Structure formats: structure tokens, C-alpha cells
Amino acid sequence: MKEIAGEYLKIYRSVIIQQWFIAVICAVLFAVFGAFKSVFAVVVCICFALIALTATIVILLSPKLFEQRLKKCPEDVREEILEGKFVVLGERRFYENHLLYYSKRRINLVRYDEITRVEIKSIMKMELTVKSGKKLSLPTNPDENSAVIAAAFKSKNPLIEFVINGRTIENIDVKEREK
């Protein structure tokens, strides 16, 4: 669990630093220009500080919340996530039966057999649709190849439907490629 929490905090620590940097710069600028005499300047600085504090608390608590959710899972799932083998692809862990990824300041865990559809929305976003109809955001980096990520999903669950630019991608067998 420490390894997962460490990966998560490594990814989101820059968000904490950015939020506090903005709050401090705002306060310094208001102080330099003598604007703290106005109520507006004080309210703006307090708002930026509260946003930074909220983001910090949410990010620091997320690994603990994931650990609590994992404790409620069946023993085989806990064992797979905590002790099982996985392949890292970007900021995602592909386990034997589960995908673990970080999105919207949360640690997410999804079974491959629950995923019915993977849609590539843009260069930096994929969307997973699960059997319940819920859509999950799967962020990607600009330097990642979405086709490689899609191939990883296909290797885990061949029944997943892939959509790019609104078009469903059908399987192409080897004979069609040679033509």
C-alpha cells in the first residue's frame, strides 16, 4: 500500500505546490501594492488559501480512503493489489484482473470484465464505460500512445469495444492486413 500511496503522492504533489504557490504569490502581491487595506484583497487571499488547504487535505487523505475501500474488498482482490504482479503503463497499473489508476485526485480500481467500452476522447483523455453504465475518466499524458493503452485493455478483455472519434474500431485479422 505504501508503494501505491507513494506513486499517487508523487503525481499529485505538484498540485499541492502549485495551489500554495498561487496563494502565497497573491498575498505577496497584495502586500507589495498595499492592497490589504481593502476587504476584497483579504477575501481573495483567504479564498486562495482555502482552495490550497482543501486540495492538500483531499490529496493527502486519498490514499487512506483507498486503503479503507480496499479493506472492504474480498481477500483475493486485496491480495492481488497488495502482493500481485502488475505491469505499469504510464500512471496505470495493469494487474491480472484489475486496473488501478489515478484520476481526479482519487485512486481508482476497476475490474476488466466490468469494462464494456473504451473511448478515446482526446490526446489526454480516455473514457471507460462499465457495465452499470457509469463513465470513468482515464487521463493520459500527451507523450503516451492511446493505441498502446487500448491494446493493453484488449489483452485483458477481448470483449471491450473501442471507440475513436465516434467510430467503433473493429478487429482486423491478419489476412486483411496483408492486402
N, CA, C and O of each residue as an XYZ file, in Angstrom:
716
protein
N       0.825     -1.193      0.000
C       0.000      0.000      0.000
C       0.869      1.257      0.000
O       0.499      2.276     -0.583
N       2.012      1.176      0.651
C       2.907      2.332      0.697
C       3.403      2.704     -0.694
O       3.596      3.879     -1.006
N       3.605      1.684     -1.524
C       4.073      1.931     -2.890
C       3.000      2.664     -3.711
O       3.314      3.596     -4.452
N       1.766      2.253     -3.581
C       0.661      2.898     -4.297
C       0.492      4.333     -3.802
O       0.350      5.256     -4.604
N       0.507      4.519     -2.490
C       0.386      5.863     -1.916
C       1.545      6.750     -2.367
O       1.348      7.930     -2.657
N       2.750      6.186     -2.426
C       3.907      6.949     -2.876
C       3.784      7.395     -4.324
O       4.104      8.536     -4.658
N       3.314      6.484     -5.193
C       3.093      6.845     -6.603
C       2.061      7.962     -6.715
O       2.259      8.936     -7.441
N       0.971      7.808     -5.993
C      -0.114      8.791     -6.032
C       0.388     10.164     -5.580
O       0.148     11.168     -6.251
N       1.077     10.204     -4.451
C       1.564     11.480     -3.928
C       2.630     12.086     -4.829
O       2.741     13.309     -4.916
N       3.403     11.262     -5.489
C       4.397     11.768     -6.438
C       3.706     12.482     -7.604
O       4.185     13.511     -8.080
N       2.596     11.939     -8.051
C       1.856     12.533     -9.168
C       1.189     13.838     -8.743
O       1.237     14.824     -9.478
N       0.565     13.855     -7.560
C      -0.249     14.999     -7.151
C       0.454     16.012     -6.250
O      -0.146     17.025     -5.893
N       1.704     15.768     -5.873
C       2.384     16.761     -5.034
C       2.567     18.086     -5.770
O       2.574     19.147     -5.146
N       2.715     18.029     -7.089
C       2.849     19.272     -7.847
C       1.580     20.124     -7.760
O       1.653     21.352     -7.810
N       0.424     19.479     -7.632
C      -0.836     20.224     -7.480
C      -0.830     20.981     -6.155
O      -1.223     22.146     -6.099
N      -0.385     20.319     -5.094
C      -0.301     20.976     -3.784
C       0.655     22.164     -3.857
O       0.334     23.251     -3.377
N       1.815     21.962     -4.450
C       2.802     23.036     -4.559
C       2.247     24.200     -5.378
O       2.420     25.357     -4.993
N       1.593     23.919     -6.481
C       1.018     24.973     -7.327
C      -0.045     25.776     -6.580
O      -0.062     27.005     -6.644
N      -0.920     25.083     -5.880
C      -2.002     25.772     -5.161
C      -1.435     26.716     -4.101
O      -1.856     27.868     -3.999
N      -0.469     26.217     -3.308
C       0.114     27.064     -2.265
C       0.961     28.187     -2.868
O       1.010     29.285     -2.313
N       1.620     27.930     -3.985
C       2.407     28.959     -4.658
C       1.502     30.110     -5.105
O       1.842     31.279     -4.922
N       0.364     29.781     -5.683
C      -0.589     30.808     -6.120
C      -1.090     31.613     -4.927
O      -1.171     32.840     -4.995
N      -1.429     30.928     -3.827
C      -1.914     31.626     -2.637
C      -0.857     32.576     -2.077
O      -1.176     33.703     -1.698
N       0.386     32.134     -2.023
C       1.466     32.965     -1.489
C       1.752     34.147     -2.419
O       1.918     35.277     -1.959
N       1.808     33.885     -3.719
C       2.055     34.976     -4.680
C       0.953     36.027     -4.589
O       1.231     37.225     -4.639
N      -0.275     35.592     -4.458
C      -1.399     36.523     -4.319
C      -1.210     37.396     -3.076
O      -1.357     38.616     -3.144
N      -0.889     36.777     -1.954
C      -0.698     37.524     -0.710
C       0.488     38.488     -0.822
O       0.414     39.624     -0.353
N       1.569     38.038     -1.437
C       2.755     38.893     -1.587
C       2.444     40.091     -2.479
O       2.825     41.218     -2.163
N       1.764     39.852     -3.575
C       1.425     40.962     -4.480
C       0.512     41.984     -3.808
O       0.708     43.192     -3.942
N      -0.479     41.487     -3.091
C      -1.353     42.417     -2.376
C      -0.571     43.195     -1.312
O      -0.817     44.383     -1.107
N       0.366     42.527     -0.639
C       1.171     43.195      0.392
C       2.095     44.237     -0.233
O       2.225     45.342      0.294
N       2.735     43.900     -1.345
C       3.656     44.829     -2.017
C       2.922     46.085     -2.487
O       3.448     47.192     -2.377
N       1.728     45.914     -3.002
C       0.983     47.057     -3.510
C       0.082     47.690     -2.448
O      -0.708     48.581     -2.761
N       0.191     47.247     -1.218
C      -0.550     47.845     -0.115
C      -2.054     47.678     -0.214
O      -2.812     48.525      0.259
N      -2.483     46.593     -0.823
C      -3.914     46.388     -1.045
C      -4.611     45.699      0.127
O      -5.829     45.522      0.094
N      -3.868     45.310      1.154
C      -4.502     44.617      2.272
C      -5.391     45.536      3.103
O      -6.048     45.085      4.041
N      -5.413     46.797      2.767
C      -6.323     47.711      3.455
C      -7.762     47.482      3.006
O      -8.706     47.856      3.702
N      -7.919     46.870      1.848
C      -9.277     46.621      1.352
C      -9.743     45.228      1.757
O      -8.945     44.300      1.888
N     -11.018     45.106      1.948
C     -11.622     43.821      2.318
C     -11.497     42.836      1.159
O     -11.322     41.636      1.371
N     -11.587     43.345     -0.058
C     -11.506     42.492     -1.243
C     -10.200     41.707     -1.264
O     -10.215     40.504     -1.525
N      -9.078     42.355     -0.997
C      -7.772     41.692     -1.028
C      -7.698     40.587      0.025
O      -7.181     39.501     -0.238
N      -8.212     40.869      1.202
C      -8.198     39.868      2.269
C      -9.065     38.664      1.887
O      -8.662     37.518      2.087
N     -10.243     38.924      1.343
C     -11.154     37.842      0.947
C     -10.527     36.990     -0.160
O     -10.613     35.762     -0.121
N      -9.897     37.640     -1.148
C      -9.263     36.898     -2.246
C      -8.142     36.014     -1.712
O      -8.043     34.848     -2.095
N      -7.304     36.543     -0.842
C      -6.203     35.751     -0.277
C      -6.726     34.592      0.564
O      -6.180     33.490      0.509
N      -7.766     34.829      1.332
C      -8.360     33.750      2.131
C      -8.945     32.669      1.221
O      -8.813     31.479      1.507
N      -9.586     33.077      0.135
C     -10.152     32.104     -0.812
C      -9.054     31.226     -1.425
O      -9.196     30.005     -1.492
N      -7.963     31.854     -1.869
C      -6.861     31.070     -2.438
C      -6.251     30.135     -1.393
O      -5.900     28.999     -1.715
N      -6.123     30.589     -0.172
C      -5.569     29.745      0.889
C      -6.507     28.577      1.207
O      -6.046     27.461      1.443
N      -7.813     28.827      1.213
C      -8.777     27.752      1.481
C      -8.784     26.718      0.353
O      -8.898     25.517      0.600
N      -8.662     27.192     -0.873
C      -8.593     26.261     -2.008
C      -7.346     25.392     -1.890
O      -7.408     24.179     -2.092
N      -6.221     26.009     -1.567
C      -4.966     25.260     -1.413
C      -5.063     24.274     -0.252
O      -4.605     23.137     -0.367
N      -5.647     24.694      0.849
C      -5.795     23.822      2.011
C      -6.713     22.637      1.696
O      -6.418     21.501      2.067
N      -7.814     22.907      1.019
C      -8.749     21.844      0.640
C      -8.082     20.836     -0.284
O      -8.210     19.628     -0.085
N      -7.370     21.328     -1.292
C      -6.671     20.427     -2.219
C      -5.639     19.590     -1.478
O      -5.505     18.395     -1.742
N      -4.922     20.194     -0.571
C      -3.907     19.476      0.206
C      -4.544     18.370      1.038
O      -4.053     17.242      1.052
N      -5.624     18.685      1.724
C      -6.302     17.686      2.559
C      -6.849     16.545      1.716
O      -6.684     15.379      2.072
N      -7.501     16.868      0.598
C      -8.070     15.841     -0.279
C      -6.972     14.922     -0.811
O      -7.126     13.701     -0.812
N      -5.880     15.504     -1.258
C      -4.788     14.706     -1.826
C      -4.116     13.841     -0.762
O      -3.791     12.683     -1.023
N      -3.908     14.383      0.412
C      -3.246     13.605      1.466
C      -4.147     12.512      2.047
O      -3.644     11.495      2.526
N      -5.461     12.704      2.013
C      -6.390     11.698      2.546
C      -6.747     10.602      1.540
O      -7.185      9.522      1.939
N      -6.570     10.859      0.268
C      -6.987      9.904     -0.757
C      -6.364      8.511     -0.599
O      -7.085      7.522     -0.724
N      -5.050      8.390     -0.328
C      -4.513      7.034     -0.123
C      -5.155      6.301      1.050
O      -5.360      5.089      0.985
N      -5.472      7.022      2.118
C      -6.127      6.394      3.281
C      -7.541      5.935      2.923
O      -7.972      4.858      3.335
N      -8.255      6.750      2.159
C      -9.601      6.372      1.736
C      -9.563      5.150      0.824
O     -10.421      4.272      0.920
N      -8.564      5.094     -0.064
C      -8.423      3.923     -0.935
C      -8.117      2.679     -0.107
O      -8.644      1.600     -0.377
N      -7.275      2.831      0.888
C      -6.931      1.701      1.750
C      -8.177      1.177      2.462
O      -8.343     -0.034      2.604
N      -9.055      2.082      2.913
C     -10.299      1.659      3.559
C     -11.216      0.941      2.572
O     -11.840     -0.063      2.916
N     -11.298      1.458      1.339
C     -12.119      0.791      0.314
C     -11.552     -0.590      0.001
O     -12.304     -1.544     -0.199
N     -10.225     -0.695     -0.042
C      -9.575     -1.967     -0.350
C      -9.825     -2.992      0.756
O      -9.953     -4.183      0.473
N      -9.897     -2.546      2.008
C     -10.180     -3.458      3.126
C     -11.576     -4.057      3.018
O     -11.813     -5.158      3.516
N     -12.503     -3.349      2.374
C     -13.868     -3.851      2.210
C     -13.987     -4.829      1.046
O     -15.006     -5.505      0.908
N     -12.957     -4.911      0.209
C     -12.967     -5.813     -0.948
C     -12.701     -7.248     -0.498
O     -12.169     -7.467      0.590
N     -13.068     -8.224     -1.328
C     -12.761     -9.620     -0.996
C     -11.250     -9.845     -0.867
O     -10.441     -9.088     -1.403
N     -10.901    -10.894     -0.149
C      -9.497    -11.203      0.144
C      -8.663    -11.375     -1.125
O      -7.517    -10.926     -1.172
N      -9.220    -12.020     -2.155
C      -8.444    -12.250     -3.379
C      -8.110    -10.933     -4.092
O      -7.045    -10.808     -4.696
N      -9.010     -9.961     -4.024
C      -8.756     -8.653     -4.639
C      -7.670     -7.918     -3.860
O      -6.751     -7.358     -4.458
N      -7.767     -7.916     -2.548
C      -6.730     -7.273     -1.716
C      -5.366     -7.895     -1.977
O      -4.366     -7.193     -2.124
N      -5.340     -9.215     -2.033
C      -4.072     -9.908     -2.253
C      -3.485     -9.554     -3.623
O      -2.281     -9.334     -3.751
N      -4.341     -9.500     -4.636
C      -3.865     -9.157     -5.978
C      -3.275     -7.746     -6.016
O      -2.223     -7.531     -6.619
N      -3.940     -6.792     -5.380
C      -3.489     -5.408     -5.425
C      -2.256     -5.193     -4.559
O      -1.341     -4.475     -4.964
N      -2.212     -5.786     -3.401
C      -1.106     -5.541     -2.486
C       0.115     -6.428     -2.746
O       1.243     -6.019     -2.470
N      -0.098     -7.628     -3.270
C       1.013     -8.553     -3.431
C       1.160     -9.099     -4.848
O       2.148     -9.766     -5.154
N       0.187     -8.822     -5.712
C       0.200     -9.407     -7.043
C       1.154     -8.716     -8.003
O       1.655     -7.623     -7.741
N       1.387     -9.386     -9.119
C       2.238     -8.830    -10.162
C       1.410     -7.874    -11.017
O       0.206     -8.054    -11.200
N       2.081     -6.867    -11.526
C       1.400     -5.884    -12.369
C       2.379     -5.332    -13.387
O       3.596     -5.453    -13.245
N       1.815     -4.724    -14.416
C       2.597     -4.041    -15.437
C       2.230     -2.572    -15.363
O       1.051     -2.219    -15.354
N       3.241     -1.715    -15.310
C       3.000     -0.278    -15.255
C       3.012      0.267    -16.676
O       3.948      0.024    -17.438
N       1.974      0.997    -17.019
C       1.880      1.662    -18.311
C       1.464      3.099    -18.043
O       0.288      3.378    -17.813
N       2.419      4.000    -18.072
C       2.153      5.389    -17.701
C       1.906      5.466    -16.206
O       2.723      5.014    -15.403
N       0.786      6.037    -15.849
C       0.412      6.163    -14.437
C      -0.692      5.178    -14.081
O      -1.544      5.453    -13.235
N      -0.660      4.024    -14.743
C      -1.652      2.985    -14.517
C      -0.952      1.673    -14.204
O       0.144      1.397    -14.693
N      -1.606      0.880    -13.386
C      -1.112     -0.459    -13.068
C      -2.095     -1.468    -13.646
O      -3.277     -1.454    -13.303
N      -1.619     -2.328    -14.507
C      -2.436     -3.391    -15.080
C      -2.133     -4.682    -14.323
O      -1.101     -5.317    -14.539
N      -3.051     -5.056    -13.435
C      -2.947     -6.314    -12.706
C      -3.586     -7.416    -13.546
O      -4.031     -7.170    -14.667
N      -3.629     -8.617    -13.008
C      -4.215     -9.738    -13.735
C      -5.705     -9.498    -14.026
O      -6.165     -9.736    -15.143
N      -6.451     -9.031    -13.026
C      -7.900     -8.847    -13.189
C      -8.371     -7.411    -12.994
O      -9.550     -7.123    -13.202
N      -7.476     -6.501    -12.598
C      -7.879     -5.137    -12.246
C      -6.976     -4.088    -12.875
O      -5.809     -4.336    -13.180
N      -7.546     -2.927    -13.054
C      -6.803     -1.746    -13.471
C      -6.808     -0.779    -12.298
O      -7.868     -0.463    -11.757
N      -5.629     -0.308    -11.902
C      -5.514      0.695    -10.852
C      -4.951      1.952    -11.519
O      -3.897      1.907    -12.152
N      -5.662      3.071    -11.372
C      -5.200      4.314    -11.974
C      -5.597      5.493    -11.103
O      -6.437      5.371    -10.212
N      -4.983      6.630    -11.375
C      -5.198      7.843    -10.593
C      -5.914      8.866    -11.465
O      -5.460      9.179    -12.566
N      -7.027      9.380    -10.975
C      -7.808     10.347    -11.742
C      -8.613     11.214    -10.789
O      -9.186     10.726     -9.815
N      -8.648     12.496    -11.082
C      -9.438     13.452    -10.292
C      -9.125     13.344     -8.804
O     -10.024     13.333     -7.963
N      -7.845     13.267     -8.501
C      -7.329     13.201     -7.130
C      -7.826     11.974     -6.358
O      -7.925     12.003     -5.131
N      -8.136     10.898     -7.087
C      -8.576      9.656     -6.470
C      -7.758      8.492     -7.001
O      -7.183      8.562     -8.087
N      -7.716      7.434     -6.227
C      -7.129      6.181     -6.672
C      -8.302      5.278     -7.044
O      -9.152      4.974     -6.208
N      -8.339      4.855     -8.301
C      -9.468      4.081     -8.813
C      -9.052      2.645     -9.107
O      -7.924      2.384     -9.526
N      -9.966      1.731     -8.883
C      -9.748      0.315     -9.128
C     -10.954     -0.231     -9.888
O     -12.091     -0.113     -9.430
N     -10.696     -0.834    -11.064
C     -11.774     -1.344    -11.915
C     -11.401     -2.738    -12.398
O     -10.257     -2.993    -12.776
N     -12.382     -3.638    -12.380
C     -12.178     -4.983    -12.948
C     -12.302     -4.887    -14.469
O     -13.143     -4.153    -14.987
N     -11.467     -5.627    -15.170
C     -11.509     -5.612    -16.638
C     -12.828     -6.141    -17.176
O     -13.338     -5.641    -18.178
N     -13.386     -7.156    -16.509
C     -14.632     -7.721    -17.018
C     -15.835     -6.805    -16.790
O     -16.910     -7.061    -17.333
N     -15.673     -5.741    -15.996
C     -16.737     -4.749    -15.819
C     -16.715     -3.697    -16.927
O     -17.718     -3.028    -17.172
N     -15.571     -3.554    -17.595
C     -15.436     -2.530    -18.636
C     -16.061     -3.044    -19.924
O     -15.702     -4.116    -20.411
N     -16.994     -2.280    -20.474
C     -17.645     -2.672    -21.722
C     -17.147     -1.851    -22.906
O     -17.212     -2.301    -24.050
N     -16.650     -0.646    -22.630
C     -16.273      0.245    -23.727
C     -15.132      1.165    -23.299
O     -15.111      1.657    -22.171
N     -14.191      1.389    -24.205
C     -13.111      2.353    -24.009
C     -13.178      3.322    -25.175
O     -13.081      2.923    -26.336
N     -13.344      4.601    -24.855
C     -13.439      5.620    -25.903
C     -12.299      6.616    -25.740
O     -12.088      7.168    -24.660
N     -11.572      6.835    -26.823
C     -10.511      7.831    -26.828
C     -11.156      9.164    -27.163
O     -11.587      9.389    -28.294
N     -11.221     10.057    -26.165
C     -11.884     11.348    -26.318
C     -10.972     12.403    -26.926
O     -11.395     13.176    -27.785
N      -9.727     12.436    -26.480
C      -8.757     13.412    -26.973
C      -7.365     12.887    -26.682
O      -7.203     11.760    -26.215
N      -6.374     13.694    -26.955
C      -4.996     13.274    -26.729
C      -4.764     12.941    -25.261
O      -3.983     12.041    -24.950
N      -5.425     13.650    -24.358
C      -5.152     13.474    -22.932
C      -6.306     12.859    -22.147
O      -6.321     12.932    -20.918
N      -7.274     12.254    -22.841
C      -8.401     11.700    -22.095
C      -9.001     10.494    -22.799
O      -9.290     10.512    -23.996
N      -9.174      9.450    -22.008
C      -9.919      8.276    -22.440
C     -11.090      8.127    -21.463
O     -11.037      8.593    -20.325
N     -12.129      7.474    -21.934
C     -13.300      7.285    -21.076
C     -13.658      5.807    -21.061
O     -13.796      5.173    -22.107
N     -13.805      5.275    -19.858
C     -14.201      3.878    -19.683
C     -15.682      3.832    -19.342
O     -16.156      4.618    -18.522
N     -16.408      2.925    -19.959
C     -17.806      2.705    -19.600
C     -17.888      1.315    -18.980
O     -17.448      0.330    -19.574
N     -18.452      1.250    -17.788
C     -18.585     -0.028    -17.093
C     -19.998     -0.575    -17.286
O     -20.876      0.128    -17.785
N     -20.213     -1.813    -16.896
C     -21.498     -2.484    -17.118
C     -22.687     -1.730    -16.533
O     -23.789     -1.796    -17.077
N     -22.475     -1.018    -15.436
C     -23.575     -0.286    -14.811
C     -23.951      0.964    -15.608
O     -24.942      1.622    -15.292
N     -23.175      1.295    -16.634
C     -23.429      2.483    -17.433
C     -22.625      3.692    -16.988
O     -22.621      4.723    -17.660
N     -21.954      3.566    -15.872
C     -21.138      4.666    -15.349
C     -19.926      4.887    -16.248
O     -19.311      3.935    -16.730
N     -19.591      6.162    -16.465
C     -18.434      6.513    -17.284
C     -17.327      7.024    -16.380
O     -17.537      7.908    -15.549
N     -16.137      6.447    -16.561
C     -14.982      6.804    -15.752
C     -13.939      7.479    -16.629
O     -13.643      7.008    -17.727
N     -13.388      8.570    -16.146
C     -12.364      9.298    -16.872
C     -11.006      8.628    -16.648
O     -10.636      8.326    -15.514
N     -10.277      8.401    -17.726
C      -8.945      7.804    -17.653
C      -7.974      8.771    -18.332
O      -7.862      8.781    -19.558
N      -7.275      9.583    -17.537
C      -6.378     10.571    -18.144
C      -5.139      9.920    -18.754
O      -4.653      8.896    -18.274
N      -4.646     10.536    -19.818
C      -3.405     10.101    -20.445
C      -2.506     11.320    -20.607
O      -2.975     12.458    -20.604
N      -1.237     11.070    -20.745
C      -0.284     12.145    -20.972
C      -0.104     12.346    -22.470
O      -0.334     11.418    -23.245
N       0.302     13.544    -22.893
C       0.474     13.800    -24.333
C       1.514     12.882    -24.986
O       1.421     12.599    -26.180
N       2.491     12.420    -24.222
C       3.526     11.567    -24.791
C       3.154     10.086    -24.802
O       3.945      9.258    -25.254
N       1.960      9.738    -24.312
C       1.521      8.347    -24.308
C       0.730      8.051    -25.583
O       0.040      8.914    -26.124
N       0.850      6.832    -26.033
C       0.122      6.388    -27.208
C      -1.157      5.693    -26.744
O      -1.100      4.642    -26.105
N      -2.292      6.272    -27.061
C      -3.577      5.713    -26.632
C      -3.812      4.329    -27.217
O      -4.490      3.506    -26.603
N      -3.261      4.062    -28.392
C      -3.433      2.742    -29.009
C      -2.743      1.661    -28.184
O      -3.232      0.534    -28.107
N      -1.617      1.993    -27.570
C      -0.912      1.025    -26.716
C      -1.755      0.721    -25.482
O      -1.861     -0.431    -25.062
N      -2.349      1.752    -24.911
C      -3.208      1.550    -23.748
C      -4.427      0.716    -24.139
O      -4.839     -0.173    -23.394
N      -5.004      1.005    -25.311
C      -6.147      0.232    -25.798
C      -5.753     -1.226    -26.014
O      -6.531     -2.129    -25.705
N      -4.561     -1.460    -26.538
C      -4.089     -2.835    -26.748
C      -3.938     -3.562    -25.412
O      -4.217     -4.758    -25.318
N      -3.501     -2.848    -24.390
C      -3.384     -3.462    -23.062
C      -4.760     -3.876    -22.550
O      -4.906     -4.950    -21.968
N      -5.771     -3.030    -22.762
C      -7.131     -3.398    -22.370
C      -7.605     -4.619    -23.159
O      -8.214     -5.530    -22.599
N      -7.322     -4.628    -24.455
C      -7.757     -5.722    -25.316
C      -7.109     -7.040    -24.891
O      -7.731     -8.099    -24.982
N      -5.854     -6.975    -24.424
C      -5.191     -8.203    -23.977
C      -5.817     -8.745    -22.696
O      -5.766     -9.949    -22.442
N      -6.404     -7.870    -21.892
C      -7.025     -8.299    -20.635
C      -8.479     -8.716    -20.816
O      -8.959     -9.608    -20.117
N      -9.190     -8.071    -21.758
C     -10.590     -8.393    -22.005
C     -10.898     -8.186    -23.480
O     -11.111     -7.050    -23.902
N     -10.927     -9.246    -24.273
C     -11.161     -9.099    -25.715
C     -12.576     -8.637    -26.075
O     -12.833     -8.316    -27.235
N     -13.490     -8.598    -25.117
C     -14.863     -8.182    -25.397
C     -15.069     -6.667    -25.311
O     -16.161     -6.180    -25.603
N     -14.048     -5.923    -24.919
C     -14.175     -4.472    -24.784
C     -14.321     -3.840    -26.163
O     -13.599     -4.179    -27.100
N     -15.269     -2.917    -26.264
C     -15.498     -2.169    -27.502
C     -14.639     -0.905    -27.468
O     -14.595     -0.210    -26.453
N     -13.953     -0.607    -28.581
C     -13.098      0.575    -28.650
C     -13.679      1.579    -29.620
O     -14.073      1.231    -30.733
N     -13.728      2.844    -29.181
C     -14.292      3.913    -29.991
C     -13.279      5.041    -30.100
O     -12.757      5.526    -29.096
N     -13.007      5.453    -31.343
C     -12.122      6.587    -31.600
C     -12.865      7.532    -32.527
O     -13.360      7.126    -33.579
N     -12.939      8.801    -32.128
C     -13.644      9.820    -32.913
C     -15.068      9.402    -33.258
O     -15.546      9.678    -34.359
N     -15.741      8.746    -32.338
C     -17.127      8.351    -32.535
C     -17.308      7.090    -33.365
O     -18.440      6.654    -33.576
N     -16.232      6.503    -33.833
C     -16.314      5.298    -34.664
C     -15.800      4.104    -33.891
O     -14.740      4.160    -33.266
N     -16.567      3.013    -33.939
C     -16.159      1.781    -33.277
C     -15.079      1.105    -34.117
O     -15.226      0.936    -35.327
N     -14.003      0.727    -33.456
C     -12.901      0.050    -34.128
C     -13.155     -1.447    -34.083
O     -13.262     -2.040    -33.010
N     -13.250     -2.043    -35.253
C     -13.472     -3.483    -35.356
C     -12.132     -4.196    -35.366
O     -11.108     -3.605    -35.709
N     -12.141     -5.451    -34.995
C     -10.925     -6.258    -35.069
C     -10.544     -6.474    -36.519
O     -11.401     -6.712    -37.369
N      -9.259     -6.389    -36.793
C      -8.747     -6.659    -38.132
C      -7.906     -7.916    -38.026
O      -6.935     -7.968    -37.271
N      -8.291     -8.937    -38.799
C      -7.493    -10.144    -38.712
C      -6.253    -10.028    -39.589
O      -6.131     -9.091    -40.377
N      -5.358    -10.954    -39.456
C      -4.055    -10.915    -40.123
C      -4.212    -10.926    -41.644
O      -3.449    -10.244    -42.329
N      -5.158    -11.664    -42.191
C      -5.334    -11.755    -43.646
C      -5.685    -10.396    -44.245
O      -5.218    -10.054    -45.331
N      -6.506     -9.623    -43.540
C      -6.894     -8.301    -44.061
C      -5.727     -7.344    -44.048
O      -5.663     -6.455    -44.897
N      -4.815     -7.486    -43.133
C      -3.660     -6.579    -43.053
C      -2.707     -6.792    -44.229
O      -2.072     -5.847    -44.696
N      -2.608     -8.036    -44.708
C      -1.674     -8.336    -45.774
C      -2.132     -7.769    -47.110
O      -1.299     -7.602    -48.001
N      -3.396     -7.468    -47.293
C      -3.922     -6.987    -48.568
C      -3.425     -5.623    -48.917
O      -3.782     -5.085    -49.965
